[in-house]
Coordinates of C-alpha atoms in Angstrom, one line a residue:
X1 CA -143.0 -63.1 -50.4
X2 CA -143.4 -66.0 -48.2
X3 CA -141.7 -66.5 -45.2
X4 CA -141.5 -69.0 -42.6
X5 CA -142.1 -68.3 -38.7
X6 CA -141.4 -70.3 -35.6
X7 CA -143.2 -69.5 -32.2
X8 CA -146.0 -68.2 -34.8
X9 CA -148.9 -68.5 -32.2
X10 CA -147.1 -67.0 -29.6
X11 CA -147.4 -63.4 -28.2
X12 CA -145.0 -61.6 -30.5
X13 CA -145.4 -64.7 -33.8
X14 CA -149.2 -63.9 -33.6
X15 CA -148.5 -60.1 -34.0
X16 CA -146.4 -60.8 -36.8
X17 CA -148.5 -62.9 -38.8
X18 CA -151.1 -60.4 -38.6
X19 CA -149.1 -57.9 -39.7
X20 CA -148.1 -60.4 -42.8
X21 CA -151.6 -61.3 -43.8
X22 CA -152.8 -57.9 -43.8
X23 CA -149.2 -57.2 -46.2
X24 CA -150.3 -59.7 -48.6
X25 CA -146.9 -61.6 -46.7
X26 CA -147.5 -65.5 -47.0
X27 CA -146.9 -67.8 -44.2
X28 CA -145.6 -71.0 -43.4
X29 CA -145.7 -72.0 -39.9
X30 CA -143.9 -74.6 -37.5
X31 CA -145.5 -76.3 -34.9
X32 CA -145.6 -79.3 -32.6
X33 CA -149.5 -79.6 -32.3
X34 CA -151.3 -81.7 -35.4
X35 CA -154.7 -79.4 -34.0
X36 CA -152.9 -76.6 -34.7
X37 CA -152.2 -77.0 -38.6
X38 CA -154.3 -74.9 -41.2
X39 CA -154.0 -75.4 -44.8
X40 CA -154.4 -72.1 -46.7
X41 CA -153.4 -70.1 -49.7
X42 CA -151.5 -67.7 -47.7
X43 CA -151.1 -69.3 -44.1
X44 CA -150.2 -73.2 -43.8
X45 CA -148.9 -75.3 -40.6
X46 CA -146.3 -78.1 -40.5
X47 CA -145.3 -80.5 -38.2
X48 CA -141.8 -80.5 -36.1
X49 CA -140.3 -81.7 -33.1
X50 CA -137.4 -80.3 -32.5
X51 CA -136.3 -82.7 -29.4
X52 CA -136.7 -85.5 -32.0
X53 CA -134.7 -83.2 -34.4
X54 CA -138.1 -84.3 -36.5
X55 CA -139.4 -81.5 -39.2
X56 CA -141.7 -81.2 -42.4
X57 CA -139.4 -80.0 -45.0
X58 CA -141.9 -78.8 -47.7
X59 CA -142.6 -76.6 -44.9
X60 CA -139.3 -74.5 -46.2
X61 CA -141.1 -74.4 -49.8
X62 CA -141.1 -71.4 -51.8
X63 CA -139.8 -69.8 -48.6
X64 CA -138.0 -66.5 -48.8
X65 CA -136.9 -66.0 -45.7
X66 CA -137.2 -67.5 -41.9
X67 CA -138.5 -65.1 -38.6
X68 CA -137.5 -67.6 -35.9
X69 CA -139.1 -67.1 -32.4
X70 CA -139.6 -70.3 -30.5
X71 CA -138.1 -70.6 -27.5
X72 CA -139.1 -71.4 -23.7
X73 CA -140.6 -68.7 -21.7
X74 CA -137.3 -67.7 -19.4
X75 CA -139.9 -66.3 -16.7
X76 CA -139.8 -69.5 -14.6
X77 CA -137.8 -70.7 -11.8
X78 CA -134.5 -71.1 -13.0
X79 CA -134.3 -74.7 -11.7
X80 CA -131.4 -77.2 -13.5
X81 CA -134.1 -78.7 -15.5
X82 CA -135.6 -75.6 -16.2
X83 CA -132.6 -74.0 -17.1
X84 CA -131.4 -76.7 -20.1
X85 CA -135.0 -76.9 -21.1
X86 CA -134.7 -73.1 -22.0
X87 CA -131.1 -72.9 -23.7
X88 CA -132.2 -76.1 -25.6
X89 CA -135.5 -74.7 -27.1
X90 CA -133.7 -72.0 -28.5
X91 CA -130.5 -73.8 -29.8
X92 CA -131.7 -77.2 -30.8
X93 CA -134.9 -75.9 -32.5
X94 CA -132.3 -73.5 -33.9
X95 CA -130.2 -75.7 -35.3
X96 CA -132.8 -78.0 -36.8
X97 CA -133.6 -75.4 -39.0
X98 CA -129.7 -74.4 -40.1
X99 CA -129.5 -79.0 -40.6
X100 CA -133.2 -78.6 -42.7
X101 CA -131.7 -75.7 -45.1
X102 CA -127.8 -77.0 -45.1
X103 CA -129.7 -81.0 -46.4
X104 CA -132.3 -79.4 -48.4
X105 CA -132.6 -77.2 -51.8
X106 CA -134.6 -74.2 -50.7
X107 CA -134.0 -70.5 -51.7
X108 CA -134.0 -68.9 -48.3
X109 CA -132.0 -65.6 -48.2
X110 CA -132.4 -64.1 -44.6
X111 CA -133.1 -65.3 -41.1
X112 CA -134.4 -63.1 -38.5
X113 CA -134.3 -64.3 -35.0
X114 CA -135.8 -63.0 -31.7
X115 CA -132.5 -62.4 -28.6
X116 CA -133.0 -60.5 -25.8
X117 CA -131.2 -57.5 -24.4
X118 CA -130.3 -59.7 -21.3
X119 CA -127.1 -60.1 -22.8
X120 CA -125.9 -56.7 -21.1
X121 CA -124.5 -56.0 -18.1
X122 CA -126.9 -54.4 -15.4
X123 CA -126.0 -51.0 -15.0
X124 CA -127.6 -47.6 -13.8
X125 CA -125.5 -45.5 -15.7
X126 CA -124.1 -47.3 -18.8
X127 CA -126.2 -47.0 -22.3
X128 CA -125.9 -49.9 -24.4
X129 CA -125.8 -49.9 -27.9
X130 CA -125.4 -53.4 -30.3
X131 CA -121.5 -52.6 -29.8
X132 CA -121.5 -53.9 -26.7
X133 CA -118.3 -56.8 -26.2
X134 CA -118.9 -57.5 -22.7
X135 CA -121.9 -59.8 -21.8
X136 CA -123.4 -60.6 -19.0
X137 CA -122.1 -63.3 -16.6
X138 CA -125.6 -64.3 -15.6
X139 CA -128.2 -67.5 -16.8
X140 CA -129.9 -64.8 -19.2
X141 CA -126.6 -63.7 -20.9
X142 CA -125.5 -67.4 -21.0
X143 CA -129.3 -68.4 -22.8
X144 CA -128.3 -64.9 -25.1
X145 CA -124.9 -66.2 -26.2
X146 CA -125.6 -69.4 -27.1
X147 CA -128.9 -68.8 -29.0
X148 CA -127.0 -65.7 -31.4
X149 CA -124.3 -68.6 -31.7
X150 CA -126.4 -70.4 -33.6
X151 CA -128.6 -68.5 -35.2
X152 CA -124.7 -67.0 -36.6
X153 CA -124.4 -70.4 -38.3
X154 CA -126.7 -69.6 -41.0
X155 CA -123.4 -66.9 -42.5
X156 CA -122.3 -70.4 -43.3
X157 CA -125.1 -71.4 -45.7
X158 CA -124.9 -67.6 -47.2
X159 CA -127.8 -66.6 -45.4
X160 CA -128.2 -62.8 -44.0
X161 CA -128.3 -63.0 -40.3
X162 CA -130.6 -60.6 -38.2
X163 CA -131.3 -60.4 -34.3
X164 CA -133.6 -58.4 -32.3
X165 CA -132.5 -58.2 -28.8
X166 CA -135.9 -57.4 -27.6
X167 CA -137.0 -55.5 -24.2
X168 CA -139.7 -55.1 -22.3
X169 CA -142.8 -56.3 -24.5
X170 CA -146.1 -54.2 -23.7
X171 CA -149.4 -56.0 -24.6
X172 CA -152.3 -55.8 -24.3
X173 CA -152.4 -59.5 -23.5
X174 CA -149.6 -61.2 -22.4
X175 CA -146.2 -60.0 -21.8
X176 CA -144.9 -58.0 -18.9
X177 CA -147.6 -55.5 -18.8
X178 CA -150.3 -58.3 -17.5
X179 CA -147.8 -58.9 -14.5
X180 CA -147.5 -55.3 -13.7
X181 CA -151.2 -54.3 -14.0
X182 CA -152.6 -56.8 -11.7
X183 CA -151.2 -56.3 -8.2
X184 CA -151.7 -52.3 -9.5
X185 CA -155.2 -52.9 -10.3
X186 CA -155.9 -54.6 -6.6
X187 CA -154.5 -51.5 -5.5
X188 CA -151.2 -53.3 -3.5
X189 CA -148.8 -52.0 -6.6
X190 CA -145.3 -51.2 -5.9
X191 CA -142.0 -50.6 -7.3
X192 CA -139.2 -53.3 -7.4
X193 CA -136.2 -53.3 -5.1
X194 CA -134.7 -49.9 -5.5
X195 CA -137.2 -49.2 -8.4
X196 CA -134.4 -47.2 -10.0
X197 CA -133.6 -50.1 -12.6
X198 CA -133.8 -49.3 -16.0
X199 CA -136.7 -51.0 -18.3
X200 CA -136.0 -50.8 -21.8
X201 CA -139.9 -51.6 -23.3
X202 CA -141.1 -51.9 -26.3
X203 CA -144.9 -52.0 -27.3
X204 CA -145.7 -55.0 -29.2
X205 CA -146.5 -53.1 -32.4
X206 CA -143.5 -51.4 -33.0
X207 CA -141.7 -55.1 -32.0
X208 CA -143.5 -56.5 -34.7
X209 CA -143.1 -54.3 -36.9
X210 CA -139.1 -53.9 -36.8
X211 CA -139.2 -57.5 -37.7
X212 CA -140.8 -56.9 -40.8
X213 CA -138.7 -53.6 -41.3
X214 CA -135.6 -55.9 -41.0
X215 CA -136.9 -58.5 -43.3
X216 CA -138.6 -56.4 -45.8
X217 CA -134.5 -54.4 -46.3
X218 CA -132.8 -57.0 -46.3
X219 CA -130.8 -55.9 -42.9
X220 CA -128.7 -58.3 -41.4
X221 CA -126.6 -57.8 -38.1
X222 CA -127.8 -57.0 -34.6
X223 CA -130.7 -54.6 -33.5
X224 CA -132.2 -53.9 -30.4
X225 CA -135.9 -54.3 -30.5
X226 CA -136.0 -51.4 -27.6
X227 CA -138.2 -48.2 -27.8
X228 CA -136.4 -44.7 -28.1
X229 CA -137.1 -43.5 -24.6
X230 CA -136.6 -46.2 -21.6
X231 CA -138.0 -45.9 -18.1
X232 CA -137.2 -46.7 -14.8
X233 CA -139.3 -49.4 -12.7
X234 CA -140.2 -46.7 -10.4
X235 CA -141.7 -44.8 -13.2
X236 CA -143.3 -47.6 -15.3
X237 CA -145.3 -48.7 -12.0
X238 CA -146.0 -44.9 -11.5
X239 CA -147.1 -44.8 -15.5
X240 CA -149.6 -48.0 -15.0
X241 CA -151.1 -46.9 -11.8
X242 CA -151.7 -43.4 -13.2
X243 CA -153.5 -45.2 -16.5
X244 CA -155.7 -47.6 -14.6
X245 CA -156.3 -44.7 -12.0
X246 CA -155.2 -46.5 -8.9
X247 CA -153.2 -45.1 -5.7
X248 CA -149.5 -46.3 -5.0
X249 CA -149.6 -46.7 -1.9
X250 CA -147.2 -49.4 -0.5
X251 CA -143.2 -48.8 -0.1
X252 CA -141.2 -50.7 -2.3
X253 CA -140.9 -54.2 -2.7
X254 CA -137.2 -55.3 -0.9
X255 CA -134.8 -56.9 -3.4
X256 CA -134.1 -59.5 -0.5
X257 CA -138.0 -60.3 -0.7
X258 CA -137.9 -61.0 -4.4
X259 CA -134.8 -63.1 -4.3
X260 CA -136.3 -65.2 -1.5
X261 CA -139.4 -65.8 -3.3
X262 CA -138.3 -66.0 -7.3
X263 CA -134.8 -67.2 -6.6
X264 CA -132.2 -66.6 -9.4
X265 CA -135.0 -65.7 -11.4
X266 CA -134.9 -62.2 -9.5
X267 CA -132.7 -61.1 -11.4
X268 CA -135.1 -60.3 -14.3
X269 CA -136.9 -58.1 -12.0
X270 CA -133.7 -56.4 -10.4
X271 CA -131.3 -55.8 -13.2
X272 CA -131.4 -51.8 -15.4
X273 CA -130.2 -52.1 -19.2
X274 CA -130.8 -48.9 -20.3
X275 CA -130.9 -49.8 -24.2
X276 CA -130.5 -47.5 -27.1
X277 CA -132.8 -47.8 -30.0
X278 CA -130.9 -45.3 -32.5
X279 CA -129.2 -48.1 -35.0
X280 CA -132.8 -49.2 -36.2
X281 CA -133.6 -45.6 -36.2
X282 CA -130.6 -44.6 -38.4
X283 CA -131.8 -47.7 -41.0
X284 CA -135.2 -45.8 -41.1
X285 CA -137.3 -47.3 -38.7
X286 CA -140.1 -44.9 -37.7
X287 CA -140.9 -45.9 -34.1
X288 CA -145.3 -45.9 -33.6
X289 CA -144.6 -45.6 -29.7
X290 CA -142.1 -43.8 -28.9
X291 CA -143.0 -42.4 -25.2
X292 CA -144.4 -44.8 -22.7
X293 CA -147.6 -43.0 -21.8
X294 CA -149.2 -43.7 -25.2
X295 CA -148.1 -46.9 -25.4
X296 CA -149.8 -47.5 -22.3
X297 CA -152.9 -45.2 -23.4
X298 CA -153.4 -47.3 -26.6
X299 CA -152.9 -51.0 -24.4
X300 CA -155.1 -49.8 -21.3
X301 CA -157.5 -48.4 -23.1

């Protein structure tokens, strides 16, 4: 099998393509950087530009199937030019790739893109499953709908669609888990707002891997790349203090603080989903991580 990933050098891409190279998986990879191509038997780089709507197309050669990632971190200010810079890394680079396939013979069978579980409502109580009909009315549901929009095109071209709405990523580089264990780590750690929002995580392995699990079963439709048991911010603080041994000692962190300081942006830092992770169960996935004290055990460590 060879398959084709964009955002391959990023956190969750480079996670993937280990996963693939130690599977005897070939990759092709997209990428904007001319330094950044290799050229080997089972891993090989191609140009693309997707603001030029530029692309190599042997680089969709012998591919089987796409795992499409790119997209701008949304974990900036949410400024206008901020804003369109991340919808259109996701949609345009998106639809590149639907323009390469419908204009080129290839024999691609099944795309799996990244989403994000920022699609649902914030709620304390509610637990979302992929049902879900109502979306969010904020920037992050806006960025959700639009990027599943496109990535739905490819049903047009006969291609199985899959989407991960991911959570919470835990790494041990990268991701939200760097944020969180550095103010804990100088000891001025504290919970967020009410710190009773819900954090559906996910540890980085088990992300990775439901990718693959997805691919590998040919599943198409919507999963949510979510571990089985959520936490709330209170609690994940609580978790990474207890793991790096350091006191919690400050109150919490006022919402109106957080919204003076990040802005809209806040609102990643404020809002619960409490996500279920029991459709990818019931297809046979066999979550690594399941409980948020081990993932933190085997990322701390």
């Amino acid at each position: 099998m060879r398959i084709l990933i964009t955002g391959a050098t990023g956190l969750i891409g480079s996670k993937i393509t280990d996963l693939c190279r130690k599977q005897n998986i070939s990759v092709n990879y997209l990428t904007t950087s001319k330094e950044k191509i290799k050229n080997e038997e089972n891993y090989r780089g191609f140009l693309w530009n997707p603001d030029k709507k530029e692309i190599d197309v042997d680089a969709i050669k012998g591919v089987d199937a796409i795992i499409n990632l790119v997209g701008e971190s949304i974990a900036q200010r949410w400024t206008k030019e901020n804003k369109r810079a991340i919808i259109e890394s996701r949609v345009e680079s998106t639809n590149l790739l639907f323009d390469t396939l419908a204009k080129n013979p290839h024999q691609v069978s099944q795309i799996v893109s990244a989403s994000a579980i920022g699609i649902y409502e914030s709620s304390l109580q509610k637990l979302y499953t992929e049902d879900e009909t109502i979306i969010d009315d904020s920037f992050v549901g806006e960025v959700v709908v639009k990027w599943e929009a496109a990535v739905d095109n490819f049903k047009d071209l006969g291609i199985k669609t899959s989407k991960i709405r991911i959570g919470l990523v835990m790494a041990e580089n990268g991701g939200i888990l760097d944020q969180l264990k550095q103010p804990v780590a100088y000891n001025v750690g504290a919970p967020l707002g009410s710190g009773k929002q819900w954090q559906s995580w996910i540890h980085i392995t088990d992300l990775a891997q439901i990718f693959l699990f997805v691919l590998k079963e040919e599943i198409g439709g919507v999963f949510n790349g979510v571990a089985p048991n959520p936490v709330t911010n209170k609690e994940l603080t609580k978790e990474v203090a207890s793991q790096l041994n350091k006191p919690l000692w400050l109150p919490n962190v006022p919402s109106f603080i957080l919204k003076a300081y990040f802005g809209e942006m806040a609102r990643l830092l404020l809002s619960s989903q409490l996500v279920s992770s029991q459709k990818i169960e019931d297809h046979g996935y066999h979550f690594e991580y399941r409980r948020l004290n081990k993932a933190l055990s085997d990322l701390l460590k």
